[in-house]
CSV table of C-alpha atoms in Angstrom, one decimal:
chain,number,residue,atom,x,y,z
A,1,MET,CA,31.2,103.1,76.2
A,2,LYS,CA,27.8,102.4,74.6
A,3,VAL,CA,24.8,104.5,73.4
A,4,THR,CA,21.8,103.6,75.6
A,5,GLY,CA,19.3,106.1,74.3
A,6,ILE,CA,18.6,109.1,72.1
A,7,LYS,CA,16.0,111.5,73.5
A,8,THR,CA,14.4,114.8,72.2
A,9,ALA,CA,12.5,117.8,73.4
A,10,VAL,CA,11.0,120.4,71.0
A,11,LEU,CA,10.9,124.0,72.3
A,12,GLN,CA,8.9,126.8,70.8
A,13,ALA,CA,10.9,129.9,70.4
A,14,ASN,CA,11.1,132.1,67.3
A,15,PHE,CA,11.5,128.7,65.6
A,16,GLU,CA,11.3,125.2,66.8
A,17,TRP,CA,14.4,124.3,68.7
A,18,VAL,CA,14.9,120.5,68.6
A,19,LEU,CA,17.0,119.6,71.5
A,20,ILE,CA,18.8,116.2,71.8
A,21,LYS,CA,20.3,114.1,74.5
A,22,VAL,CA,22.5,111.1,73.6
A,23,GLU,CA,22.7,108.9,76.7
A,24,THR,CA,25.5,106.4,77.5
A,25,ASP,CA,26.0,103.4,79.9
A,26,GLU,CA,28.8,105.5,81.6
A,27,GLY,CA,26.5,108.2,82.6
A,28,ILE,CA,28.0,110.8,80.1
A,29,ILE,CA,25.1,112.6,78.3
A,30,GLY,CA,25.8,114.6,75.1
A,31,LEU,CA,23.7,117.7,74.2
A,32,GLY,CA,22.8,118.4,70.6
A,33,GLU,CA,20.4,120.5,68.6
A,34,ALA,CA,18.9,119.8,65.2
A,35,HIS,CA,17.4,122.2,62.7
A,36,TRP,CA,13.6,122.5,62.8
A,37,GLY,CA,11.4,121.1,60.0
A,38,PHE,CA,8.8,118.6,59.1
A,39,GLY,CA,9.8,115.0,60.2
A,40,VAL,CA,13.0,116.0,62.0
A,41,ASN,CA,12.0,114.8,65.4
A,42,GLU,CA,10.6,111.7,64.0
A,43,SER,CA,13.8,111.0,62.1
A,44,ILE,CA,15.9,111.3,65.2
A,45,GLN,CA,13.6,108.8,67.0
A,46,ARG,CA,14.0,106.4,64.0
A,47,LEU,CA,17.8,106.7,64.1
A,48,GLU,CA,18.0,105.7,67.8
A,49,SER,CA,17.6,102.0,67.2
A,50,HIS,CA,20.5,102.0,64.7
A,51,LEU,CA,22.9,103.6,67.3
A,52,MET,CA,21.8,101.6,70.4
A,53,GLY,CA,24.8,99.7,71.8
A,54,GLU,CA,27.3,101.6,69.6
A,55,ASP,CA,30.5,103.3,70.9
A,56,PRO,CA,29.7,107.1,70.8
A,57,LEU,CA,33.3,108.0,70.5
A,58,HIS,CA,33.6,106.6,66.9
A,59,ILE,CA,31.9,109.8,65.4
A,60,ASN,CA,33.0,109.4,61.8
A,61,TYR,CA,31.8,105.7,61.7
A,62,LEU,CA,28.4,106.6,63.2
A,63,TRP,CA,27.9,109.5,60.9
A,64,GLU,CA,28.5,107.3,57.9
A,65,LYS,CA,26.3,104.6,59.3
A,66,MET,CA,23.4,107.1,59.9
A,67,TYR,CA,23.9,108.7,56.4
A,68,ARG,CA,24.0,105.3,54.6
A,69,ILE,CA,20.8,104.3,56.3
A,70,VAL,CA,18.9,107.4,55.1
A,71,ALA,CA,20.7,108.0,51.7
A,72,GLY,CA,18.0,107.8,49.0
A,73,THR,CA,15.0,108.1,51.4
A,74,ALA,CA,12.2,110.6,50.5
A,75,TRP,CA,12.8,112.4,53.8
A,76,GLN,CA,16.5,113.0,53.2
A,77,GLY,CA,16.4,116.7,54.2
A,78,ALA,CA,14.8,115.9,57.6
A,79,PHE,CA,17.2,113.0,58.2
A,80,ILE,CA,20.3,115.1,57.4
A,81,ALA,CA,19.0,117.7,60.0
A,82,ALA,CA,18.5,114.7,62.5
A,83,ILE,CA,22.0,113.4,61.8
A,84,SER,CA,23.4,116.8,62.3
A,85,GLY,CA,21.8,117.2,65.7
A,86,VAL,CA,22.9,113.7,66.8
A,87,GLU,CA,26.4,114.2,65.6
A,88,ILE,CA,26.7,117.4,67.7
A,89,ALA,CA,25.7,115.5,70.8
A,90,LEU,CA,28.4,112.8,69.9
A,91,TRP,CA,31.1,115.5,69.9
A,92,ASP,CA,29.9,116.7,73.3
A,93,ILE,CA,30.3,113.2,74.6
A,94,LEU,CA,33.8,112.9,73.2
A,95,GLY,CA,34.7,116.2,74.8
A,96,LYS,CA,33.3,115.2,78.2
A,97,TYR,CA,35.0,111.8,78.0
A,98,SER,CA,38.4,113.2,77.0
A,99,ASN,CA,38.0,116.3,79.2
A,100,LEU,CA,38.7,118.6,76.3
A,101,PRO,CA,36.6,121.3,74.6
A,102,VAL,CA,35.3,120.5,71.1
A,103,TRP,CA,37.4,123.3,69.7
A,104,GLN,CA,40.5,121.5,71.0
A,105,LEU,CA,39.6,118.2,69.6
A,106,LEU,CA,39.0,119.9,66.2
A,107,GLY,CA,42.7,121.0,66.1
A,108,GLY,CA,42.7,124.1,68.3
A,109,LYS,CA,41.4,127.7,67.9
A,110,GLN,CA,42.5,130.2,65.4
A,111,ARG,CA,40.6,133.0,67.2
A,112,ASP,CA,39.4,133.4,70.7
A,113,HIS,CA,36.2,135.5,70.0
A,114,ILE,CA,33.5,134.5,67.5
A,115,ARG,CA,32.0,137.6,65.8
A,116,ILE,CA,28.1,137.5,65.8
A,117,LEU,CA,25.9,138.7,63.0
A,118,ALA,CA,22.5,139.9,64.6
A,119,ASP,CA,19.6,139.1,62.4
A,120,LEU,CA,17.1,141.8,63.2
A,121,HIS,CA,14.3,140.5,61.2
A,122,ALA,CA,12.4,143.6,59.8
A,123,GLY,CA,11.8,147.0,61.4
A,124,ALA,CA,11.3,147.5,65.1
A,125,SER,CA,8.4,145.2,65.6
A,126,TYR,CA,9.6,144.3,69.1
A,127,LYS,CA,11.8,145.7,71.7
A,128,PRO,CA,15.3,144.3,70.9
A,129,GLY,CA,16.7,141.9,73.5
A,130,ASP,CA,13.5,141.9,75.5
A,131,GLY,CA,10.9,140.4,73.2
A,132,THR,CA,8.2,142.9,74.1
A,133,LYS,CA,6.0,143.5,71.1
A,134,VAL,CA,5.5,147.0,69.7
A,135,ASN,CA,3.7,148.4,66.7
A,136,GLU,CA,1.8,145.1,66.4
A,137,ASN,CA,-1.2,146.8,64.8
A,138,ASN,CA,0.6,149.0,62.5
A,139,VAL,CA,2.5,147.2,59.8
A,140,GLU,CA,3.3,150.4,57.9
A,141,ASP,CA,5.2,151.8,61.0
A,142,VAL,CA,7.2,148.6,61.4
A,143,TYR,CA,8.6,148.6,57.8
A,144,THR,CA,9.6,152.2,57.4
A,145,PRO,CA,13.1,153.2,56.8
A,146,GLU,CA,13.1,155.1,60.1
A,147,ALA,CA,12.1,152.0,61.9
A,148,TYR,CA,14.9,150.0,60.3
A,149,ALA,CA,17.4,152.6,61.2
A,150,SER,CA,16.2,152.9,64.8
A,151,HIS,CA,16.5,149.2,65.2
A,152,ALA,CA,20.0,149.1,63.7
A,153,LYS,CA,21.2,151.9,66.0
A,154,ASP,CA,19.9,150.0,69.0
A,155,ALA,CA,21.8,146.8,68.0
A,156,VAL,CA,25.0,148.7,67.5
A,157,GLU,CA,24.5,150.4,70.9
A,158,ARG,CA,24.3,146.9,72.5
A,159,GLY,CA,27.7,146.0,71.0
A,160,TYR,CA,26.9,144.3,67.6
A,161,ASP,CA,29.1,145.4,64.7
A,162,ALA,CA,27.4,143.2,62.1
A,163,ILE,CA,23.7,143.3,61.5
A,164,LYS,CA,21.2,141.8,59.0
A,165,PHE,CA,17.8,142.8,57.8
A,166,ASP,CA,15.1,141.2,55.5
A,167,ILE,CA,13.8,143.1,52.5
A,168,ASP,CA,11.2,140.7,51.3
A,169,ILE,CA,8.6,142.3,53.6
A,170,PRO,CA,4.8,142.7,53.5
A,171,THR,CA,4.9,146.3,52.3
A,172,LEU,CA,6.9,145.3,49.3
A,173,THR,CA,4.7,142.5,48.0
A,174,GLU,CA,4.8,141.9,44.3
A,175,ARG,CA,1.7,142.5,42.1
A,176,ASP,CA,1.9,138.8,41.3
A,177,PRO,CA,3.6,136.9,44.2
A,178,MET,CA,4.2,133.9,42.0
A,179,ASN,CA,6.3,135.4,39.3
A,180,HIS,CA,8.9,137.1,41.5
A,181,VAL,CA,8.8,140.3,39.4
A,182,LEU,CA,9.4,143.8,41.1
A,183,TYR,CA,8.2,147.1,40.0
A,184,PRO,CA,10.2,150.5,40.1
A,185,ALA,CA,8.7,151.7,43.4
A,186,GLN,CA,9.8,148.5,45.2
A,187,PHE,CA,13.4,149.0,44.1
A,188,ASP,CA,13.2,152.5,45.4
A,189,ALA,CA,11.8,151.3,48.7
A,190,ILE,CA,14.5,148.7,49.1
A,191,SER,CA,17.1,151.3,48.5
A,192,ASP,CA,15.6,153.8,50.8
A,193,ILE,CA,15.6,151.2,53.7
A,194,VAL,CA,19.3,150.2,53.2
A,195,SER,CA,20.3,153.9,52.8
A,196,ALA,CA,18.6,154.7,56.1
A,197,VAL,CA,20.4,151.8,57.9
A,198,ARG,CA,23.7,152.8,56.5
A,199,ALA,CA,23.3,156.4,57.4
A,200,ALA,CA,22.3,155.4,61.0
A,201,VAL,CA,25.2,153.1,61.7
A,202,GLY,CA,28.0,154.5,59.7
A,203,ARG,CA,30.7,152.7,57.8
A,204,THR,CA,32.3,150.9,60.7
A,205,ILE,CA,29.3,148.4,61.0
A,206,ASP,CA,28.8,145.6,58.5
A,207,ILE,CA,25.2,145.3,57.0
A,208,ALA,CA,23.9,142.2,55.4
A,209,ILE,CA,20.5,142.1,53.5
A,210,ASP,CA,18.4,138.9,53.0
A,211,CYS,CA,16.2,138.3,50.0
A,212,HIS,CA,15.0,134.9,50.9
A,213,TRP,CA,15.3,133.7,47.3
A,214,HIS,CA,12.4,136.0,46.5
A,215,TYR,CA,13.3,137.4,43.1
A,216,ASN,CA,13.8,136.4,39.5
A,217,THR,CA,17.3,136.5,38.2
A,218,SER,CA,17.2,139.8,36.3
A,219,ASP,CA,15.4,141.7,39.2
A,220,ALA,CA,17.9,140.1,41.7
A,221,VAL,CA,20.7,141.6,39.6
A,222,ARG,CA,18.9,145.0,39.6
A,223,VAL,CA,18.5,144.9,43.4
A,224,ALA,CA,22.2,143.9,43.9
A,225,LYS,CA,23.4,146.7,41.6
A,226,SER,CA,21.1,149.3,43.2
A,227,LEU,CA,22.6,148.5,46.6
A,228,GLU,CA,26.3,148.8,45.5
A,229,PRO,CA,26.6,152.3,46.9
A,230,TYR,CA,26.0,151.0,50.5
A,231,ASP,CA,28.9,148.6,50.6
A,232,LEU,CA,27.0,145.6,52.1
A,233,LEU,CA,28.7,142.7,53.8
A,234,TRP,CA,26.5,140.7,51.5
A,235,LEU,CA,23.2,140.2,49.7
A,236,GLU,CA,21.7,136.9,50.7
A,237,ASP,CA,19.8,134.4,48.6
A,238,PRO,CA,18.7,136.8,45.9
A,239,VAL,CA,17.5,133.7,43.8
A,240,ARG,CA,16.3,130.2,44.6
A,241,PRO,CA,19.1,127.7,45.4
A,242,GLU,CA,18.3,125.0,42.9
A,243,ASN,CA,20.0,126.7,40.0
A,244,VAL,CA,23.7,127.4,40.5
A,245,ASP,CA,24.1,129.1,37.1
A,246,ALA,CA,21.4,131.6,37.9
A,247,MET,CA,23.1,132.4,41.2
A,248,LYS,CA,26.4,132.8,39.4
A,249,LYS,CA,24.8,135.2,36.9
A,250,VAL,CA,23.8,137.5,39.8
A,251,THR,CA,27.2,137.2,41.4
A,252,ASP,CA,29.1,138.0,38.2
A,253,ALA,CA,26.8,141.0,37.5
A,254,THR,CA,27.5,143.1,40.6
A,255,SER,CA,30.1,144.2,43.0
A,256,THR,CA,27.8,143.6,46.0
A,257,PRO,CA,29.0,140.3,47.5
A,258,ILE,CA,26.4,137.5,47.1
A,259,CYS,CA,25.9,134.9,49.9
A,260,THR,CA,24.1,131.6,49.9
A,261,GLY,CA,23.9,128.1,51.2
A,262,GLU,CA,21.5,127.7,54.0
A,263,ASN,CA,19.4,125.3,51.9
A,264,LEU,CA,22.3,123.1,50.8
A,265,TYR,CA,23.0,119.8,52.4
A,266,MET,CA,26.5,118.4,53.2
A,267,ARG,CA,29.7,119.1,51.2
A,268,TYR,CA,28.1,117.6,48.1
A,269,GLY,CA,25.5,120.4,48.0
A,270,PHE,CA,28.4,123.0,47.9
A,271,ARG,CA,30.5,121.4,45.3
A,272,ASP,CA,29.0,123.0,42.2
A,273,LEU,CA,28.5,126.3,43.9
A,274,LEU,CA,32.3,126.5,44.8
A,275,GLU,CA,33.6,125.0,41.6
A,276,LYS,CA,31.6,127.5,39.5
A,277,GLN,CA,32.4,130.3,41.9
A,278,ALA,CA,28.8,131.2,42.0
A,279,ALA,CA,28.8,132.9,45.4
A,280,ASP,CA,31.2,135.2,47.1
A,281,ILE,CA,30.4,133.9,50.6
A,282,ILE,CA,28.8,130.7,51.8
A,283,GLU,CA,26.5,130.2,54.7
A,284,PRO,CA,25.8,126.5,55.3
A,285,ASP,CA,23.2,126.1,58.1
A,286,PHE,CA,25.1,124.3,60.8
A,287,PRO,CA,22.5,121.9,62.4
A,288,ARG,CA,21.1,120.8,59.1
A,289,SER,CA,24.1,120.6,56.7
A,290,GLY,CA,25.7,117.6,58.4
A,291,GLY,CA,26.9,118.6,61.8
A,292,ILE,CA,30.3,119.5,63.2
A,293,SER,CA,32.6,117.2,61.1
A,294,GLU,CA,30.8,118.1,57.9
A,295,MET,CA,30.6,121.9,58.6
A,296,LYS,CA,34.4,121.8,59.0
A,297,ARG,CA,34.8,120.0,55.7
A,298,ILE,CA,32.6,122.6,54.0
A,299,ALA,CA,34.6,125.5,55.4
A,300,GLU,CA,37.8,123.9,54.4
A,301,ALA,CA,36.6,123.3,50.8
A,302,ALA,CA,35.4,126.9,50.6
A,303,GLU,CA,38.9,128.0,51.8
A,304,SER,CA,40.5,126.3,48.8
A,305,TYR,CA,38.4,128.8,46.6
A,306,TYR,CA,39.2,131.8,49.0
A,307,VAL,CA,35.5,132.0,49.9
A,308,PRO,CA,34.6,133.2,53.4
A,309,PHE,CA,32.5,131.0,55.6
A,310,ALA,CA,29.6,132.6,57.6
A,311,PRO,CA,27.2,129.9,59.0
A,312,HIS,CA,23.5,130.5,58.8
A,313,ASN,CA,21.9,129.8,62.3
A,314,VAL,CA,18.3,130.0,63.4
A,315,GLY,CA,18.9,127.7,66.4
A,316,GLY,CA,19.1,128.1,70.2
A,317,PRO,CA,22.1,128.4,72.3
A,318,ILE,CA,23.2,124.7,71.9
A,319,ALA,CA,23.4,125.0,68.0
A,320,THR,CA,24.9,128.5,68.3
A,321,VAL,CA,27.7,127.5,70.6
A,322,ALA,CA,28.3,124.3,68.7
A,323,ALA,CA,28.7,126.3,65.5
A,324,ALA,CA,31.1,128.7,67.4
A,325,HIS,CA,33.4,125.8,68.1
A,326,VAL,CA,33.8,125.1,64.4
A,327,CYS,CA,34.0,128.9,63.6
A,328,SER,CA,37.0,129.2,66.0
A,329,VAL,CA,39.1,126.5,64.2
A,330,VAL,CA,38.7,127.3,60.5
A,331,PRO,CA,40.7,130.1,58.8
A,332,ASN,CA,38.0,131.6,56.6
A,333,PHE,CA,35.4,132.3,59.2
A,334,LEU,CA,33.6,135.6,58.7
A,335,VAL,CA,30.5,136.0,61.1
A,336,LEU,CA,28.1,133.6,62.7
A,337,GLU,CA,24.4,134.4,62.5
A,338,PHE,CA,22.2,135.0,65.7
A,339,HIS,CA,18.5,134.9,64.9
A,340,ALA,CA,17.0,135.0,68.4
A,341,ASP,CA,17.4,138.6,69.4
A,342,ASP,CA,13.7,138.7,70.2
A,343,VAL,CA,13.8,135.6,72.4
A,344,PRO,CA,14.4,137.0,75.9
A,345,TRP,CA,15.2,133.5,77.5
A,346,PHE,CA,17.8,132.6,74.9
A,347,GLY,CA,20.7,133.0,77.3
A,348,PHE,CA,18.9,131.4,80.2
A,349,LEU,CA,18.3,128.1,78.4
A,350,VAL,CA,21.9,127.0,79.3
A,351,LYS,CA,24.0,127.5,82.4
A,352,GLY,CA,27.5,129.0,82.2
A,353,ASP,CA,29.9,131.5,83.6
A,354,GLY,CA,28.4,134.5,81.7
A,355,PRO,CA,26.1,135.4,78.8
A,356,VAL,CA,26.3,133.2,75.7
A,357,ILE,CA,26.7,136.4,73.6
A,358,ASN,CA,28.4,139.4,75.1
A,359,LYS,CA,28.6,142.6,73.1
A,360,GLY,CA,28.3,140.9,69.8
A,361,TYR,CA,30.9,138.1,70.4
A,362,ILE,CA,31.0,134.6,71.7
A,363,THR,CA,34.0,133.6,73.8
A,364,LEU,CA,34.4,129.8,74.1
A,365,SER,CA,35.3,128.3,77.5
A,366,ASN,CA,37.9,125.7,78.2
A,367,LYS,CA,35.1,123.4,79.7
A,368,PRO,CA,34.9,119.9,78.2
A,369,GLY,CA,32.7,119.2,75.2
A,370,LEU,CA,30.4,122.1,74.1
A,371,GLY,CA,30.9,123.6,77.6
A,372,LEU,CA,27.2,123.8,78.2
A,373,GLU,CA,24.7,122.6,80.7
A,374,LEU,CA,21.0,122.7,79.9
A,375,ASN,CA,18.7,124.6,82.2
A,376,GLU,CA,16.0,122.0,82.5
A,377,GLU,CA,13.5,124.3,84.2
A,378,VAL,CA,13.7,127.0,81.5
A,379,ALA,CA,13.6,124.4,78.8
A,380,TYR,CA,10.6,122.6,80.2
A,381,SER,CA,8.7,125.9,80.4
A,382,HIS,CA,9.0,126.4,76.7
A,383,VAL,CA,8.1,122.9,75.4
A,384,LYS,CA,6.1,123.4,72.2
A,385,PRO,CA,2.3,123.0,72.9
A,386,GLY,CA,1.2,119.7,71.7
A,387,GLU,CA,4.5,118.0,72.0
A,388,GLY,CA,4.0,115.1,74.3
A,389,ASN,CA,7.7,114.1,74.7
A,390,TRP,CA,10.1,115.7,77.2
A,391,PHE,CA,13.4,113.8,76.6
A,392,GLU,CA,11.4,110.5,76.5
């Protein structure tokens, strides 16, 4: 078998979803998805000439070939995301060729159901699961503790037992947004929001809180300690990712579990974080940290430090289900993020026997490869404006 083409289409959802088709001379087409970002689509197109004529079943070789081509380039981040998406499609081809699901090719499942963490963004700024905008003209109403609590209860009623909210929100803007310093009323407001959510959902529901690396180290410690009474699943990215020692300082100072990793690339990006035990939970972003093989390596490295693995995920159903295949086979899986609760056509983008996510869980099928078929009509109707290519 030989690769005869690599095609892309960029859809506009809550983020850009960069869909990939790897074509072969035997008519088998692999589906993949890369993380959005500047230069990602262009990087995929530039990789195509290096894979033409290659056997798509030799995934490890092709991964190394792609990586060695781009190692040291100024666009390394975009290229790693591109490699990740292409590699996912190669696994889909291998599964279809061998008539086995990807989870089987990875060694077999350790769990049948993949638990989903619903990222609910801020307060109830839209009707959950529907995409209908509400409160568009009243930011204050969107970010009240009551709005957060209402949104949390709705998600739980729809079957989610793990939810996530942001606390770096417009109503909590710093006096000087460049120095990342909080003032006392902001600490109080953050605590009020988390308290309201915990009271609304009780203690059987896991709550994660995302800071988006928005605070200085000392204030991040104060935030983490102030949230200790609410027994969070984790506090995410309290400080910027470049300084592992700063992250460790926050982790060591609080009983609130600290989670990070969405901005790290490949296993090499997680080495210092794990060796220094600077985070309690890692969350590599699946379609930009290296793809299926590399994600499994990262999870296994974390397991040797007894660190849970909870992939970050802002992609569409292809990226989400591909990540679920990895989550099913590694022992230290915790939850898989779902960031498209406000995209009403998420589940219609692919064809299958049932919903992609059902009552807070993904159940993987026994179908070959990723087990997905793209709904071309739905995909085409959501092509990003200004993007001239449709799998061309």
